[in-house]
CSV table of C-alpha atoms in Angstrom, one decimal:
chain,number,residue,atom,x,y,z
A,386,MET,CA,-71.9,188.6,-16.8
A,387,ARG,CA,-75.1,187.7,-18.4
A,388,SER,CA,-77.3,190.7,-19.3
A,389,THR,CA,-80.5,191.1,-17.2
A,390,ASN,CA,-82.1,193.2,-19.9
A,391,PRO,CA,-84.8,191.1,-21.5
A,392,ASN,CA,-84.4,192.9,-24.8
A,393,GLN,CA,-80.7,191.9,-25.1
A,394,PRO,CA,-79.6,188.3,-26.0
A,395,HIS,CA,-78.0,186.2,-23.3
A,396,THR,CA,-74.2,186.0,-23.3
A,397,LEU,CA,-72.2,183.1,-22.0
A,398,SER,CA,-69.9,183.4,-18.9
A,399,ARG,CA,-66.3,182.4,-19.4
A,400,ARG,CA,-66.9,179.1,-17.6
A,401,GLN,CA,-70.0,178.3,-19.7
A,402,TRP,CA,-68.1,179.2,-22.9
A,403,LEU,CA,-65.2,176.9,-22.0
A,404,SER,CA,-67.5,174.0,-21.2
A,405,THR,CA,-69.4,174.4,-24.4
A,406,ALA,CA,-66.2,174.7,-26.4
A,407,THR,CA,-64.8,171.6,-24.8
A,408,ALA,CA,-67.9,169.5,-25.5
A,409,LEU,CA,-67.9,170.6,-29.1
A,410,ALA,CA,-64.3,169.6,-29.4
A,411,VAL,CA,-64.7,166.2,-27.8
A,412,ALA,CA,-67.8,165.1,-29.6
A,413,PRO,CA,-66.1,164.2,-32.9
A,414,CYS,CA,-63.5,162.2,-31.0
A,415,LEU,CA,-66.2,160.3,-29.2
A,416,THR,CA,-67.9,159.5,-32.5
A,417,ALA,CA,-64.6,158.3,-33.9
A,418,MET,CA,-64.0,156.1,-30.9
A,419,ARG,CA,-67.3,154.3,-31.2
A,420,PRO,CA,-66.8,150.5,-31.8
A,421,ALA,CA,-67.7,149.1,-35.2
A,422,TRP,CA,-70.9,147.5,-33.8
A,423,ALA,CA,-72.3,150.9,-32.8
A,424,ALA,CA,-72.8,151.6,-36.5
A,425,GLU,CA,-76.2,150.6,-37.9
A,426,TYR,CA,-76.6,146.9,-37.5
A,427,PRO,CA,-76.5,144.8,-39.6
A,428,SER,CA,-74.6,146.3,-42.5
A,429,LYS,CA,-73.3,143.2,-44.1
A,430,ALA,CA,-74.1,139.4,-44.4
A,431,LEU,CA,-74.4,137.3,-41.3
A,432,SER,CA,-73.3,133.7,-41.0
A,433,MET,CA,-75.1,130.9,-39.1
A,434,VAL,CA,-72.7,128.0,-38.2
A,435,VAL,CA,-74.5,124.7,-38.1
A,436,PRO,CA,-72.7,121.8,-36.4
A,437,PHE,CA,-74.6,119.2,-38.5
A,438,GLY,CA,-74.4,118.1,-42.1
A,439,ALA,CA,-76.7,119.5,-44.8
A,440,GLY,CA,-80.1,117.9,-45.2
A,441,GLY,CA,-80.8,116.9,-41.6
A,442,VAL,CA,-83.6,118.2,-39.5
A,443,ALA,CA,-81.4,120.7,-37.7
A,444,ASP,CA,-80.0,122.0,-41.0
A,445,VAL,CA,-83.5,122.3,-42.5
A,446,THR,CA,-84.6,124.2,-39.4
A,447,ALA,CA,-81.7,126.6,-39.6
A,448,ARG,CA,-82.2,127.3,-43.3
A,449,THR,CA,-86.0,127.8,-42.9
A,450,VAL,CA,-85.5,130.3,-40.1
A,451,ALA,CA,-82.5,132.0,-41.7
A,452,ARG,CA,-84.4,132.7,-44.9
A,453,VAL,CA,-86.9,134.9,-43.1
A,454,MET,CA,-84.4,136.3,-40.6
A,455,ALA,CA,-82.5,137.6,-43.7
A,456,HIS,CA,-85.6,139.3,-44.9
A,457,ASN,CA,-86.2,140.9,-41.5
A,458,LEU,CA,-82.6,142.0,-41.1
A,459,ALA,CA,-82.3,143.2,-44.7
A,460,GLN,CA,-79.0,141.2,-45.0
A,461,PRO,CA,-78.1,137.7,-46.2
A,462,VAL,CA,-77.8,135.0,-43.6
A,463,VAL,CA,-75.4,132.4,-44.9
A,464,ILE,CA,-75.5,128.8,-43.5
A,465,GLU,CA,-72.1,127.2,-42.8
A,466,ASN,CA,-72.3,123.5,-42.1
A,467,ARG,CA,-69.4,122.3,-39.9
A,468,PRO,CA,-70.3,118.8,-38.7
A,469,GLY,CA,-68.0,116.5,-36.8
A,470,ALA,CA,-66.2,116.2,-33.5
A,471,GLY,CA,-69.4,116.3,-31.5
A,472,GLY,CA,-70.0,120.0,-32.4
A,473,ILE,CA,-66.6,121.0,-31.0
A,474,THR,CA,-65.3,122.3,-34.4
A,475,ALA,CA,-68.3,124.5,-35.1
A,476,THR,CA,-68.6,125.8,-31.5
A,477,SER,CA,-64.9,126.6,-31.3
A,478,SER,CA,-65.1,128.7,-34.5
A,479,VAL,CA,-67.9,130.8,-33.1
A,480,VAL,CA,-66.4,131.2,-29.7
A,481,ARG,CA,-63.3,132.7,-31.3
A,482,ALA,CA,-65.3,134.9,-33.6
A,483,LYS,CA,-65.6,138.7,-33.1
A,484,PRO,CA,-68.5,139.5,-30.8
A,485,ASP,CA,-70.2,141.8,-33.3
A,486,GLY,CA,-73.4,139.9,-34.1
A,487,TYR,CA,-72.3,138.7,-37.5
A,488,THR,CA,-71.5,135.1,-36.5
A,489,MET,CA,-74.3,132.9,-35.0
A,490,LEU,CA,-74.2,129.3,-33.8
A,491,LEU,CA,-77.0,126.8,-34.0
A,492,ILE,CA,-76.9,125.1,-30.6
A,493,SER,CA,-79.0,122.2,-29.3
A,494,ASN,CA,-79.4,119.8,-26.4
A,495,ALA,CA,-76.3,118.1,-28.0
A,496,THR,CA,-74.5,121.2,-26.9
A,497,ALA,CA,-75.6,120.6,-23.4
A,498,ILE,CA,-74.7,116.9,-23.5
A,499,SER,CA,-71.3,117.4,-25.0
A,500,SER,CA,-70.0,119.3,-22.0
A,501,THR,CA,-70.2,116.0,-20.0
A,502,LEU,CA,-69.2,113.7,-22.8
A,503,PHE,CA,-66.2,115.8,-23.8
A,504,PRO,CA,-65.1,117.6,-20.6
A,505,LYS,CA,-61.8,118.7,-22.2
A,506,GLN,CA,-63.4,120.7,-25.0
A,507,PRO,CA,-61.6,124.0,-25.5
A,508,PHE,CA,-64.5,126.2,-24.3
A,509,ASP,CA,-67.3,126.5,-21.8
A,510,VAL,CA,-70.6,127.0,-23.6
A,511,GLN,CA,-72.2,128.6,-20.6
A,512,LYS,CA,-69.4,131.1,-20.2
A,513,ASP,CA,-68.3,131.6,-23.8
A,514,LEU,CA,-71.6,131.9,-25.6
A,515,GLN,CA,-74.4,134.5,-25.4
A,516,PRO,CA,-77.8,132.9,-25.8
A,517,ILE,CA,-80.3,134.5,-28.3
A,518,SER,CA,-83.4,132.4,-28.5
A,519,THR,CA,-84.8,128.9,-29.0
A,520,LEU,CA,-86.1,128.0,-32.4
A,521,GLY,CA,-88.1,124.9,-31.7
A,522,HIS,CA,-88.5,121.7,-29.8
A,523,PHE,CA,-88.6,118.1,-31.3
A,524,ASP,CA,-90.7,115.5,-29.6
A,525,LEU,CA,-89.5,112.0,-29.5
A,526,ALA,CA,-91.6,108.8,-29.8
A,527,VAL,CA,-91.4,105.3,-28.4
A,528,CYS,CA,-92.3,103.0,-31.3
A,529,VAL,CA,-92.8,99.3,-32.1
A,530,SER,CA,-93.3,97.7,-35.6
A,531,ALA,CA,-96.7,97.3,-37.0
A,532,GLN,CA,-96.4,93.6,-36.5
A,533,SER,CA,-95.4,93.9,-32.8
A,534,PRO,CA,-97.6,92.0,-30.3
A,535,TYR,CA,-97.4,95.0,-28.0
A,536,GLN,CA,-100.5,97.2,-28.6
A,537,SER,CA,-99.9,99.6,-25.7
A,538,MET,CA,-97.1,100.8,-23.5
A,539,GLN,CA,-98.6,98.9,-20.6
A,540,GLU,CA,-98.3,95.6,-22.6
A,541,LEU,CA,-94.7,96.5,-23.5
A,542,LEU,CA,-93.6,97.2,-20.0
A,543,ALA,CA,-95.4,94.2,-18.6
A,544,TYR,CA,-93.3,92.0,-21.0
A,545,ALA,CA,-90.1,93.9,-20.1
A,546,LYS,CA,-90.6,93.4,-16.4
A,547,ALA,CA,-91.5,89.8,-16.7
A,548,ASN,CA,-88.4,89.2,-18.9
A,549,PRO,CA,-85.5,91.2,-17.5
A,550,GLY,CA,-82.8,92.0,-20.1
A,551,LYS,CA,-84.7,90.6,-23.1
A,552,LEU,CA,-86.2,93.8,-24.5
A,553,THR,CA,-84.1,95.6,-27.0
A,554,ILE,CA,-84.3,99.3,-27.7
A,555,GLY,CA,-82.9,100.8,-30.9
A,556,THR,CA,-81.6,104.4,-31.0
A,557,ILE,CA,-78.9,106.3,-32.8
A,558,ALA,CA,-75.3,107.1,-31.8
A,559,ILE,CA,-74.0,106.7,-28.2
A,560,GLY,CA,-74.4,110.0,-26.4
A,561,SER,CA,-77.1,111.3,-28.7
A,562,THR,CA,-80.4,112.6,-27.3
A,563,GLN,CA,-82.1,109.5,-28.6
A,564,HIS,CA,-79.6,107.2,-26.9
A,565,LEU,CA,-79.8,109.0,-23.6
A,566,THR,CA,-83.6,109.2,-23.8
A,567,ALA,CA,-83.6,105.4,-24.1
A,568,GLU,CA,-81.4,105.1,-20.9
A,569,LEU,CA,-83.8,107.5,-19.2
A,570,PHE,CA,-86.7,105.4,-20.3
A,571,LYS,CA,-85.2,102.4,-18.6
A,572,THR,CA,-84.7,104.4,-15.4
A,573,ARG,CA,-88.2,105.9,-15.3
A,574,THR,CA,-90.0,102.7,-16.1
A,575,GLY,CA,-87.8,100.5,-13.9
A,576,ILE,CA,-87.0,97.9,-16.6
A,577,ASP,CA,-83.9,96.1,-17.6
A,578,ALA,CA,-83.4,96.4,-21.3
A,579,LEU,CA,-80.6,96.4,-23.9
A,580,VAL,CA,-80.1,99.7,-25.7
A,581,VAL,CA,-78.7,99.2,-29.2
A,582,PRO,CA,-77.2,102.3,-30.9
A,583,TYR,CA,-77.2,102.5,-34.8
A,584,GLY,CA,-75.5,104.8,-37.2
A,585,GLY,CA,-78.6,106.8,-38.0
A,586,SER,CA,-82.4,106.9,-38.0
A,587,PRO,CA,-82.9,104.9,-41.2
A,588,ASP,CA,-80.8,102.1,-39.7
A,589,VAL,CA,-83.0,102.2,-36.5
A,590,ILE,CA,-86.2,102.1,-38.5
A,591,THR,CA,-84.9,99.2,-40.6
A,592,ALA,CA,-83.9,97.3,-37.5
A,593,LEU,CA,-87.3,97.9,-36.0
A,594,ARG,CA,-89.3,96.8,-39.1
A,595,SER,CA,-87.1,93.7,-39.5
A,596,GLY,CA,-87.5,92.6,-35.9
A,597,GLN,CA,-83.9,93.1,-34.9
A,598,VAL,CA,-85.0,95.3,-32.0
A,599,ASP,CA,-88.3,95.4,-30.2
A,600,VAL,CA,-88.6,99.1,-29.7
A,601,ALA,CA,-87.2,102.3,-31.2
A,602,ILE,CA,-86.9,105.7,-29.7
A,603,ASP,CA,-86.3,108.6,-32.1
A,604,ILE,CA,-87.4,112.1,-32.9
A,605,LEU,CA,-90.6,112.3,-34.8
A,606,SER,CA,-89.2,113.7,-38.1
A,607,PRO,CA,-87.7,110.5,-39.5
A,608,LEU,CA,-90.6,108.4,-38.1
A,609,LEU,CA,-93.5,110.4,-39.5
A,610,ALA,CA,-93.5,108.8,-43.0
A,611,GLN,CA,-93.7,105.3,-41.3
A,612,LEU,CA,-96.3,106.4,-38.8
A,613,GLN,CA,-98.6,108.3,-41.2
A,614,ALA,CA,-98.5,105.9,-44.2
A,615,LYS,CA,-101.8,104.5,-45.4
A,616,THR,CA,-100.5,101.2,-44.1
A,617,PRO,CA,-98.2,102.2,-41.3
A,618,ALA,CA,-95.1,100.1,-40.9
A,619,VAL,CA,-94.5,101.5,-37.4
A,620,ARG,CA,-96.8,102.1,-34.4
A,621,ALA,CA,-96.1,104.7,-31.7
A,622,LEU,CA,-96.9,103.8,-28.2
A,623,ALA,CA,-96.2,107.2,-26.7
A,624,VAL,CA,-94.6,110.6,-27.3
A,625,THR,CA,-92.2,112.1,-24.8
A,626,ALA,CA,-93.9,115.5,-24.7
A,627,ALA,CA,-96.1,116.9,-22.0
A,628,GLN,CA,-99.1,116.8,-24.3
A,629,ARG,CA,-100.1,114.8,-27.4
A,630,ASN,CA,-98.5,115.9,-30.7
A,631,PRO,CA,-100.9,117.4,-33.2
A,632,LEU,CA,-99.4,115.3,-35.9
A,633,LEU,CA,-100.2,112.1,-33.9
A,634,PRO,CA,-103.4,113.0,-32.1
A,635,ASP,CA,-104.2,109.4,-31.2
A,636,VAL,CA,-100.8,108.7,-29.6
A,637,PRO,CA,-100.8,109.4,-25.8
A,638,SER,CA,-98.1,111.3,-24.0
A,639,ALA,CA,-95.7,109.5,-21.6
A,640,ALA,CA,-97.5,110.9,-18.7
A,641,GLU,CA,-100.8,109.5,-19.9
A,642,VAL,CA,-99.4,106.0,-20.0
A,643,GLY,CA,-98.1,106.3,-16.5
A,644,ILE,CA,-94.4,107.2,-17.0
A,645,ALA,CA,-93.7,110.1,-14.7
A,646,ASP,CA,-91.0,112.7,-15.2
A,647,PHE,CA,-90.3,111.5,-18.8
A,648,GLU,CA,-90.9,114.8,-20.6
A,649,VAL,CA,-88.0,114.9,-23.2
A,650,SER,CA,-87.5,117.0,-26.3
A,651,SER,CA,-84.6,117.7,-28.6
A,652,TRP,CA,-84.3,121.5,-29.3
A,653,ASN,CA,-82.5,124.0,-31.5
A,654,ALA,CA,-81.5,127.5,-30.6
A,655,LEU,CA,-79.2,130.3,-31.6
A,656,ALA,CA,-76.3,131.8,-29.7
A,657,VAL,CA,-73.5,134.3,-30.5
A,658,PRO,CA,-70.0,134.9,-28.9
A,659,LYS,CA,-69.9,136.2,-25.4
A,660,ASN,CA,-69.7,140.0,-25.0
A,661,THR,CA,-71.8,140.7,-28.1
A,662,PRO,CA,-73.5,144.1,-27.4
A,663,GLN,CA,-76.9,143.8,-25.8
A,664,SER,CA,-78.5,145.9,-28.5
A,665,ILE,CA,-77.4,143.4,-31.1
A,666,VAL,CA,-78.6,140.5,-29.0
A,667,THR,CA,-82.0,142.1,-28.7
A,668,ARG,CA,-82.1,142.8,-32.5
A,669,LEU,CA,-81.3,139.1,-33.3
A,670,GLU,CA,-83.9,137.9,-30.8
A,671,GLN,CA,-86.5,140.1,-32.5
A,672,ALA,CA,-85.5,138.7,-35.9
A,673,VAL,CA,-86.0,135.1,-34.6
A,674,ARG,CA,-89.4,135.9,-33.2
A,675,GLN,CA,-90.4,137.5,-36.4
A,676,ALA,CA,-89.2,134.5,-38.4
A,677,LEU,CA,-91.1,132.0,-36.2
A,678,ALA,CA,-94.2,134.1,-36.5
A,679,ASP,CA,-94.1,133.7,-40.2
A,680,THR,CA,-96.9,131.5,-41.4
A,681,GLU,CA,-94.8,129.5,-43.9
A,682,VAL,CA,-92.0,129.0,-41.4
A,683,ASP,CA,-94.5,127.7,-38.8
A,684,LYS,CA,-96.1,125.4,-41.3
A,685,THR,CA,-92.7,124.0,-42.5
A,686,LEU,CA,-91.4,123.3,-39.1
A,687,ARG,CA,-94.6,121.7,-37.8
A,688,GLN,CA,-94.7,119.4,-40.8
A,689,LEU,CA,-91.2,118.2,-39.6
A,690,GLY,CA,-92.5,117.4,-36.2
A,691,ILE,CA,-91.0,120.6,-34.7
A,692,ARG,CA,-92.8,122.8,-32.3
A,693,PRO,CA,-91.7,126.4,-33.1
A,694,GLU,CA,-90.9,128.4,-30.0
A,695,ALA,CA,-88.9,131.5,-29.4
A,696,SER,CA,-87.5,132.4,-26.0
A,697,THR,CA,-85.7,135.2,-24.2
A,698,PRO,CA,-81.9,135.0,-24.0
A,699,GLU,CA,-82.3,134.4,-20.2
A,700,ALA,CA,-84.8,131.5,-20.7
A,701,LEU,CA,-82.5,129.9,-23.2
A,702,GLY,CA,-79.6,130.3,-20.8
A,703,SER,CA,-81.6,128.5,-18.1
A,704,LEU,CA,-82.6,125.7,-20.5
A,705,LEU,CA,-79.0,125.1,-21.4
A,706,GLU,CA,-77.9,124.9,-17.8
A,707,ASN,CA,-80.8,122.7,-16.8
A,708,GLU,CA,-80.3,120.3,-19.7
A,709,THR,CA,-76.6,120.1,-19.0
A,710,GLN,CA,-77.3,119.0,-15.4
A,711,ARG,CA,-80.1,116.6,-16.4
A,712,TRP,CA,-78.1,114.7,-19.0
A,713,ARG,CA,-75.0,114.7,-16.9
A,714,GLN,CA,-77.0,112.6,-14.3
A,715,VAL,CA,-78.2,110.3,-17.0
A,716,ILE,CA,-74.7,109.8,-18.5
A,717,GLN,CA,-73.3,109.1,-15.1
A,718,ALA,CA,-76.1,106.7,-14.1
A,719,ALA,CA,-75.7,104.8,-17.3
A,720,ASN,CA,-71.9,104.7,-17.0
A,721,ILE,CA,-71.5,106.0,-20.5
A,722,ALA,CA,-67.8,106.5,-21.4
A,723,VAL,CA,-66.8,110.1,-22.0
A,724,GLY,CA,-64.1,111.6,-24.1
């Protein structure tokens, strides 16, 4: 029994002694049983898989953010470009990776679109990936050549409605955000126009400047040099964001020119394999926020026409789900062939 004499030290009962001994014996075992991710994270280099080729806007975005994330995480962040197959190759590799926070995937609205275009892909992005945070949004613009007779969106739409089927709209690849935005543009404005997909943005701009197409719809980045030149070769009639873009302060938003429900942006974000520990998800989200708060990162991205914006994992999950549903409706309405 424990002594009641205040001048004597307390002694343990047999039951207390056994409980303490058991706890001391089990503690080392519990420590040994900890999964690897429970060790201090990160303890080695991380990889960021990018489903696009090197040099594009998505790749530049990934490298810009990764550089500062590496500083904040005190570990290298290595970019792995794995383009092709509509992002399926890159996504598959990350879905199969160990959920330990060392393999990240750059996702985009192309990720949301691909689930409808390629319904037989070997994964479900909403079930097999854990969202981390958005990185930024890319506004799109509706443009005409500098020699175009259309000085405003109203003039362009008046022509299109008076001449059904004659207006041509240049975009990039079938199923891309640009292509689907052009189809959505037709729906929202009620016009009958021909959407002409090209191999890439340079081809679209060439076609626009040479008069092969009347209109071009593309993200701002490849258009900025044409729009901001001393003698612009291209004229923007509207941007697809909710507000005017700071890089093009004189260009109205779609809402300002009377096109309702036409707020469209391309976006990039980060995700990791499902079942990645919450503590690691939180750490990566923090690293993204710190990177986007960096003055140089913010400046670089904005010069590319990107609006830097971090999000919670939950908000990114909702964005992915909403974008998937939205573009599925556009794909089905336009009767675009799927894989």
